[in-house]
mmCIF file of C-alpha atoms and ligand atoms in Angstrom:
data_model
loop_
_atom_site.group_PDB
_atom_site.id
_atom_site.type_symbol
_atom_site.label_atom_id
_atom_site.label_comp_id
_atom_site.label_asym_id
_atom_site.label_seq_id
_atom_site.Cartn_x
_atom_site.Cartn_y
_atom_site.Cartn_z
ATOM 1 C CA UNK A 1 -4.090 12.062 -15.557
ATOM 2 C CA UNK A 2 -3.294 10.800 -12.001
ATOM 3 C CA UNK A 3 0.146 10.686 -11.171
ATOM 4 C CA UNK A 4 1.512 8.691 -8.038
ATOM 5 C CA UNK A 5 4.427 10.752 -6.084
ATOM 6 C CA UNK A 6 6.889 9.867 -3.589
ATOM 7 C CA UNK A 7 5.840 11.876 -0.183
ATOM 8 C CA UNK A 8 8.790 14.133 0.141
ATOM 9 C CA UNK A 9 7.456 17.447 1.896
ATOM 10 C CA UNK A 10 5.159 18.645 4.794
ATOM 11 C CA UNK A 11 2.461 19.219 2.178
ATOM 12 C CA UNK A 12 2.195 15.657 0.706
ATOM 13 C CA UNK A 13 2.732 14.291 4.210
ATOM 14 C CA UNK A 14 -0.330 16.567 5.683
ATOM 15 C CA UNK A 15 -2.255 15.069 2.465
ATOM 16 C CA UNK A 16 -1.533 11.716 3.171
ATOM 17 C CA UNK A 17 -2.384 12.106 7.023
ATOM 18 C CA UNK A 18 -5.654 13.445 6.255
ATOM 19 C CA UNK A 19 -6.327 10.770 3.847
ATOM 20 C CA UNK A 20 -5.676 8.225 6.348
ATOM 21 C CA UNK A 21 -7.804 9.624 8.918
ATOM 22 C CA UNK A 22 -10.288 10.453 7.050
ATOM 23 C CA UNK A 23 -10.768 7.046 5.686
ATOM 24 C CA UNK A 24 -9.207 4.740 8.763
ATOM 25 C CA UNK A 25 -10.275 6.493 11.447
ATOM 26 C CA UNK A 26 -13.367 8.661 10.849
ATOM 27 C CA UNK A 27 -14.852 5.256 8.408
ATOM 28 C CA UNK A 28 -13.409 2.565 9.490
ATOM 29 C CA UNK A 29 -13.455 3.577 13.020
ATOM 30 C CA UNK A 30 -9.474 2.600 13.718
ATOM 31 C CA UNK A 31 -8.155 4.214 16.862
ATOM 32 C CA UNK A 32 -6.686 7.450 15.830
ATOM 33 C CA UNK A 33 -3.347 6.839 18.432
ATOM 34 C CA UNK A 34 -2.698 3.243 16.434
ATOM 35 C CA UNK A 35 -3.697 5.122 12.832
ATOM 36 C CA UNK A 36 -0.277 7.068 13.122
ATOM 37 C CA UNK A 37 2.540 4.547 14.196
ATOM 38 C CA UNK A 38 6.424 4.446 14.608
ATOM 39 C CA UNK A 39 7.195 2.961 10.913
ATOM 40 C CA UNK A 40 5.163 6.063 9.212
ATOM 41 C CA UNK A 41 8.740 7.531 10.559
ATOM 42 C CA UNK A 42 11.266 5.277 9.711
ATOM 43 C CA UNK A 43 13.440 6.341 7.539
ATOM 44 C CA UNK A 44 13.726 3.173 5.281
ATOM 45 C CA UNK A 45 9.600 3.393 4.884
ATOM 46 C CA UNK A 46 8.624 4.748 1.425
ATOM 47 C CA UNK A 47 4.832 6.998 1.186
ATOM 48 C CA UNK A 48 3.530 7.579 -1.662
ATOM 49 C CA UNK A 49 0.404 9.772 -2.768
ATOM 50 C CA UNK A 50 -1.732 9.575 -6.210
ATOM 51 C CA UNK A 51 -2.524 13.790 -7.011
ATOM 52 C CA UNK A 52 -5.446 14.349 -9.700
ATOM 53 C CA UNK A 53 -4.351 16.282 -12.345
ATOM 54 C CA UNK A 54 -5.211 19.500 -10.502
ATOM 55 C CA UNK A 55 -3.288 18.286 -7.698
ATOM 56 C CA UNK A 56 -6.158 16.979 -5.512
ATOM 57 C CA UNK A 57 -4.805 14.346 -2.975
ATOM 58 C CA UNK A 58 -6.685 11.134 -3.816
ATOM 59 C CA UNK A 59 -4.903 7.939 -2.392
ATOM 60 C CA UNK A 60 -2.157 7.073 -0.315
ATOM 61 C CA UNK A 61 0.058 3.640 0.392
ATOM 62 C CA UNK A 62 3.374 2.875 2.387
ATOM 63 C CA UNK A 63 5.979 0.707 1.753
ATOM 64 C CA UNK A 64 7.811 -1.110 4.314
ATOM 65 C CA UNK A 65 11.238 -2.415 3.691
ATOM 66 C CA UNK A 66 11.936 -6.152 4.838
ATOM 67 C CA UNK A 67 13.205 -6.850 8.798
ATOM 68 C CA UNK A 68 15.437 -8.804 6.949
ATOM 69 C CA UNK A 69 17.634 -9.741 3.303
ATOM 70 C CA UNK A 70 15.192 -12.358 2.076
ATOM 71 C CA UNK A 71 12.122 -11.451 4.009
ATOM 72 C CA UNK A 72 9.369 -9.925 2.027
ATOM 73 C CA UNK A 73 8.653 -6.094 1.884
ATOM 74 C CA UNK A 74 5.643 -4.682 3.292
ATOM 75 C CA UNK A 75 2.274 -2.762 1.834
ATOM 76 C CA UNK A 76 -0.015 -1.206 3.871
ATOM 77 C CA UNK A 77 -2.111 1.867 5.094
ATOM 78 C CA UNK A 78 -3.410 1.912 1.290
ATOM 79 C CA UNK A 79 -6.605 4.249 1.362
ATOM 80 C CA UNK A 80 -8.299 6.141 -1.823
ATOM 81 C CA UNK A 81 -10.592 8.904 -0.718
ATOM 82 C CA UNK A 82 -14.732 7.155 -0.995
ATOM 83 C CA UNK A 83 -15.049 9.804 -3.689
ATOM 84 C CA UNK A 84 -11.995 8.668 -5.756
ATOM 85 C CA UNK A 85 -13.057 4.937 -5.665
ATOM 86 C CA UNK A 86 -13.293 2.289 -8.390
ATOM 87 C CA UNK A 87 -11.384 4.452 -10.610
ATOM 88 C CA UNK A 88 -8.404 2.817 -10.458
ATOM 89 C CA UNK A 89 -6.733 5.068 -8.123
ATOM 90 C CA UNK A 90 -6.089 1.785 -5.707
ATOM 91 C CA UNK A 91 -4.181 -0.286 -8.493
ATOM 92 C CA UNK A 92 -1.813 2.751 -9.567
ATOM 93 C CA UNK A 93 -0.495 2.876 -5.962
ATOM 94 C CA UNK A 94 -0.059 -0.628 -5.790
ATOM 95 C CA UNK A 95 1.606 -0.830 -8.931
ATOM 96 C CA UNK A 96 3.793 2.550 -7.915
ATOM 97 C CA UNK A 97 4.914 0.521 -4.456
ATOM 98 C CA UNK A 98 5.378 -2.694 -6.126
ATOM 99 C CA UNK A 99 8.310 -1.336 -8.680
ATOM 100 C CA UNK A 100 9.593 0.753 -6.011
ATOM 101 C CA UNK A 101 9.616 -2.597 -3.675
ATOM 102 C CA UNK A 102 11.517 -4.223 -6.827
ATOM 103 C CA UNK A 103 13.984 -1.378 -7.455
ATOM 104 C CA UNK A 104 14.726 -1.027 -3.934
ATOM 105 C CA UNK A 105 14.923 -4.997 -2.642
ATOM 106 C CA UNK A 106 14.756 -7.005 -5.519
ATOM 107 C CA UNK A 107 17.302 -9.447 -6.647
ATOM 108 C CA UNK A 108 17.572 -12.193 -9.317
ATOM 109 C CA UNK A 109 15.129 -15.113 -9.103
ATOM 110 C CA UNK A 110 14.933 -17.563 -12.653
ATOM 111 C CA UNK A 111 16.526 -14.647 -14.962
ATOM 112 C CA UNK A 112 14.515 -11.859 -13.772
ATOM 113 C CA UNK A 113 14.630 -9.811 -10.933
ATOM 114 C CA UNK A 114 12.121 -10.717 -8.152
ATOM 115 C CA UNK A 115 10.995 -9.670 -4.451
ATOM 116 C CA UNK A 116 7.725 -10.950 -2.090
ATOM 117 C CA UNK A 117 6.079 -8.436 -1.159
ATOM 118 C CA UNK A 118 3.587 -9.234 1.620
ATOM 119 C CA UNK A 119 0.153 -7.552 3.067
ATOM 120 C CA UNK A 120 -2.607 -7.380 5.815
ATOM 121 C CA UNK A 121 -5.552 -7.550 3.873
ATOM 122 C CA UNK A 122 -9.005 -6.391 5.548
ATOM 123 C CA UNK A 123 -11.018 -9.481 3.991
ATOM 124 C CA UNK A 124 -13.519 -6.902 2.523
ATOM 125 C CA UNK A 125 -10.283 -5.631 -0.222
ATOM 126 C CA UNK A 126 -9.210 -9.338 -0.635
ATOM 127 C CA UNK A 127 -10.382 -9.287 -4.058
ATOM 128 C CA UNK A 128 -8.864 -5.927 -4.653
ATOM 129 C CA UNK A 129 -5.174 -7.789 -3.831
ATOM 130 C CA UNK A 130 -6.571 -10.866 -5.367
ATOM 131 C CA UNK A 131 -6.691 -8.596 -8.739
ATOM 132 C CA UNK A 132 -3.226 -7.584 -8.438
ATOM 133 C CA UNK A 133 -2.080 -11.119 -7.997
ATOM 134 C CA UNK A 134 -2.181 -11.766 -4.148
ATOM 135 C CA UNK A 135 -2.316 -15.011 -2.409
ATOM 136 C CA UNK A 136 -4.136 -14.832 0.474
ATOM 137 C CA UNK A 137 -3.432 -17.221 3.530
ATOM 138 C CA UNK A 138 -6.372 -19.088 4.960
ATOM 139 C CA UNK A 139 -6.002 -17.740 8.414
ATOM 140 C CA UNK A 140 -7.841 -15.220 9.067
ATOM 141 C CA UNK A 141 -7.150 -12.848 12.238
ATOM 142 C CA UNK A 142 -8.684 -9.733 13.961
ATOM 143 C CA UNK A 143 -6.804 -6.160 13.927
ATOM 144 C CA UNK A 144 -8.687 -2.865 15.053
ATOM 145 C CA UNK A 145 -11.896 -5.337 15.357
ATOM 146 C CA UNK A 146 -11.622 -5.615 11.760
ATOM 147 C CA UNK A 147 -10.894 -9.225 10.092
ATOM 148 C CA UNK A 148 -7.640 -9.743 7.885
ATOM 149 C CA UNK A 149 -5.677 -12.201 6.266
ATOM 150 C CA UNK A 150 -1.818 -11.931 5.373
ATOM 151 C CA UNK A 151 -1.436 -12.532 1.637
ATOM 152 C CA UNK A 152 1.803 -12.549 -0.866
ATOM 153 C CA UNK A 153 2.979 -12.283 -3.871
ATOM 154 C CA UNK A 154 6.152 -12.296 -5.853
ATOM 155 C CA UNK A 155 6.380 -9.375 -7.971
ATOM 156 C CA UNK A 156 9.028 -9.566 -11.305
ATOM 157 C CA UNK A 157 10.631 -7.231 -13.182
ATOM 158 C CA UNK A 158 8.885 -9.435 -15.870
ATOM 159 C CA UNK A 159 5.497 -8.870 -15.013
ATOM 160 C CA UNK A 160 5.360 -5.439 -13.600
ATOM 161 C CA UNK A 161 6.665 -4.495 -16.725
ATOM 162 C CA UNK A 162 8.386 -2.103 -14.824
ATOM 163 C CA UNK A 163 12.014 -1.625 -13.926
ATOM 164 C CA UNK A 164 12.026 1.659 -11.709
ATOM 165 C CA UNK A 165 9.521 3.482 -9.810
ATOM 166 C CA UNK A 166 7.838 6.776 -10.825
ATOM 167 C CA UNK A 167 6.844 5.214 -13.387
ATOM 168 C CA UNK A 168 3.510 4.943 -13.185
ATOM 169 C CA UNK A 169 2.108 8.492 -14.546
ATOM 170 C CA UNK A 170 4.736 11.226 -14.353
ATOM 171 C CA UNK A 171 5.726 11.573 -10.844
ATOM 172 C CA UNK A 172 8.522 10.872 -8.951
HETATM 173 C C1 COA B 1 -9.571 -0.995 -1.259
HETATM 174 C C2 COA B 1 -9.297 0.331 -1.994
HETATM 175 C C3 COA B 1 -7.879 0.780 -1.674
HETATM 176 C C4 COA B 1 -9.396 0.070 -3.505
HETATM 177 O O1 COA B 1 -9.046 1.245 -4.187
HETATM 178 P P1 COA B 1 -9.779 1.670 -5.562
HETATM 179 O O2 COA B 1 -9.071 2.837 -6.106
HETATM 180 O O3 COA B 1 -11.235 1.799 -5.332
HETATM 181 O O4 COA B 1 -9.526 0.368 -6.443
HETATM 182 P P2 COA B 1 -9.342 0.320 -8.035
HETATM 183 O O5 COA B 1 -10.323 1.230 -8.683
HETATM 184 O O6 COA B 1 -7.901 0.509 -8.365
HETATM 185 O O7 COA B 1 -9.757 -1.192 -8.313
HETATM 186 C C5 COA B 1 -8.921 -2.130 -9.004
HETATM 187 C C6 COA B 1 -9.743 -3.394 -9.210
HETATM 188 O O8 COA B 1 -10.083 -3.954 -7.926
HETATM 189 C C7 COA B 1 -11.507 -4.042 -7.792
HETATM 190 N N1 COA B 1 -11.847 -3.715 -6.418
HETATM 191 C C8 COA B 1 -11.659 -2.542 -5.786
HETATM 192 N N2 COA B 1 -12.050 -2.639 -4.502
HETATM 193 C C9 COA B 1 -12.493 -3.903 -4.329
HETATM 194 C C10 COA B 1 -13.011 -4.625 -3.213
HETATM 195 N N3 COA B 1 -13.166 -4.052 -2.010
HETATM 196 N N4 COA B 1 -13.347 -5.922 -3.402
HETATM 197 C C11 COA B 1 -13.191 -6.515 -4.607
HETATM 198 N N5 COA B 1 -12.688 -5.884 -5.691
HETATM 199 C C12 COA B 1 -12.356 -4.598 -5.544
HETATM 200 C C13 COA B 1 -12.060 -3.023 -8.785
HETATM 201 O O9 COA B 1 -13.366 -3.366 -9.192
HETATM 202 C C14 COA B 1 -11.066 -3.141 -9.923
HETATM 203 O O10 COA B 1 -11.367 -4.285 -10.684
HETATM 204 P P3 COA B 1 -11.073 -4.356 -12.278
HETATM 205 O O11 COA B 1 -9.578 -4.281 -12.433
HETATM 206 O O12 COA B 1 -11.635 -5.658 -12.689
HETATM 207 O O13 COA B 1 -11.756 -3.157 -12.861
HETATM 208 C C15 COA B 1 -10.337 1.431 -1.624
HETATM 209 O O14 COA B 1 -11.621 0.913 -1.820
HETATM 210 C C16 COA B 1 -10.207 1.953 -0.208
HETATM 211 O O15 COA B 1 -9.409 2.855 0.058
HETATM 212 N N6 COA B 1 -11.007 1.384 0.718
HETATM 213 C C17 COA B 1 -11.005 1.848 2.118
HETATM 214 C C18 COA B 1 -9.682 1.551 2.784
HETATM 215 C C19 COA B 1 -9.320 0.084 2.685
HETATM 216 O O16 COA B 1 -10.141 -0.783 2.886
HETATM 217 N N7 COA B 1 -8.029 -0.157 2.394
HETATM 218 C C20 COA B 1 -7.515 -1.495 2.319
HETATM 219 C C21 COA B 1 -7.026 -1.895 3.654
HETATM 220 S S1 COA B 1 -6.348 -3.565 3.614
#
């Protein structure tokens, strides 16, 4: 079973790095000195990592928290190793990030608890978001010579199902 863990030691944050380059910067061709930025150090950003069951690194995500109360939290850098791909894999760590985002800066909304979460979607995963339940804004932009659009979505307590983190598989 994969299991989606918070990135709490220098051996999940190697795994995640690698992941990231491997798939941003030796695929995607991102600059490797823009790949690695300030926020990945912040202490309010969450990483997380999906492990096979054998403990094989296959994905990684980030969570940024909002500039400010009200804004919407941030999901980015999400990457699942090519081999790893269409399995799933993607969805888990979205689903991991969105409770956590929830948990962490959620508050009521309607009788449930509620927070926007918001994303820079290369336009090639918009239907990966649009899956998940992400809006995606018409204008489209250019970032690493890639083409993105910003895209939202207000995640519930009711329809994540979810009310804490770690829930998704057994890790933490
Ligand atoms: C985009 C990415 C994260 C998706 O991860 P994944 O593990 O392959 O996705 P999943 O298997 O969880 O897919 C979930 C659903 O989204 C769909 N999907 C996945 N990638 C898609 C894409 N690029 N376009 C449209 N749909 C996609 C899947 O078919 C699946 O649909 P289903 O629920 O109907 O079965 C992965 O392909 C990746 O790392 N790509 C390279 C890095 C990247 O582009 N990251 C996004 C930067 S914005």
């Amino acid at each position: 079973m994969t299991t989606v863990v918070r990135v709490d030691s220098p051996e999940r944050r190697a795994a995640m790095t690698a992941i990231r380059m491997t798939v941003f910067v030796e695929e995607q061709h991102v600059d490797p000195a823009r790949e690695i930025d300030a926020l990945d150090d912040d202490p309010t950003t969450v990483h997380v990592l999906a492990l096979a069951d054998d403990g094989t690194p296959l994905g990684t995500a980030r969570l940024l928290a909002p500039h400010h109360g009200g804004e919407p939290a941030h999901i980015g850098r999400v990457a699942v190793s090519a081999a790893a791909r269409g399995l799933g894999v993607g969805a888990m760590l979205m689903t991991d990030l969105e409770a956590r985002a929830l948990d962490l800066f959620g508050a009521p909304l309607d009788g449930v608890r509620a927070v926007a979460v918001e994303l820079s979607a290369q336009e090639q995963a918009l239907g990966f978001y649009a899956r998940l339940g992400y809006v995606a804004r018409p204008e489209r932009y250019l970032d690493e010579d890639i083409w993105h659009r910003d895209a939202v979505k207000i995640v519930t307590s009711s329809d994540t199902g979810r009310g804490s983190p770690g829930s998704v598989g057994a890790g933490t």
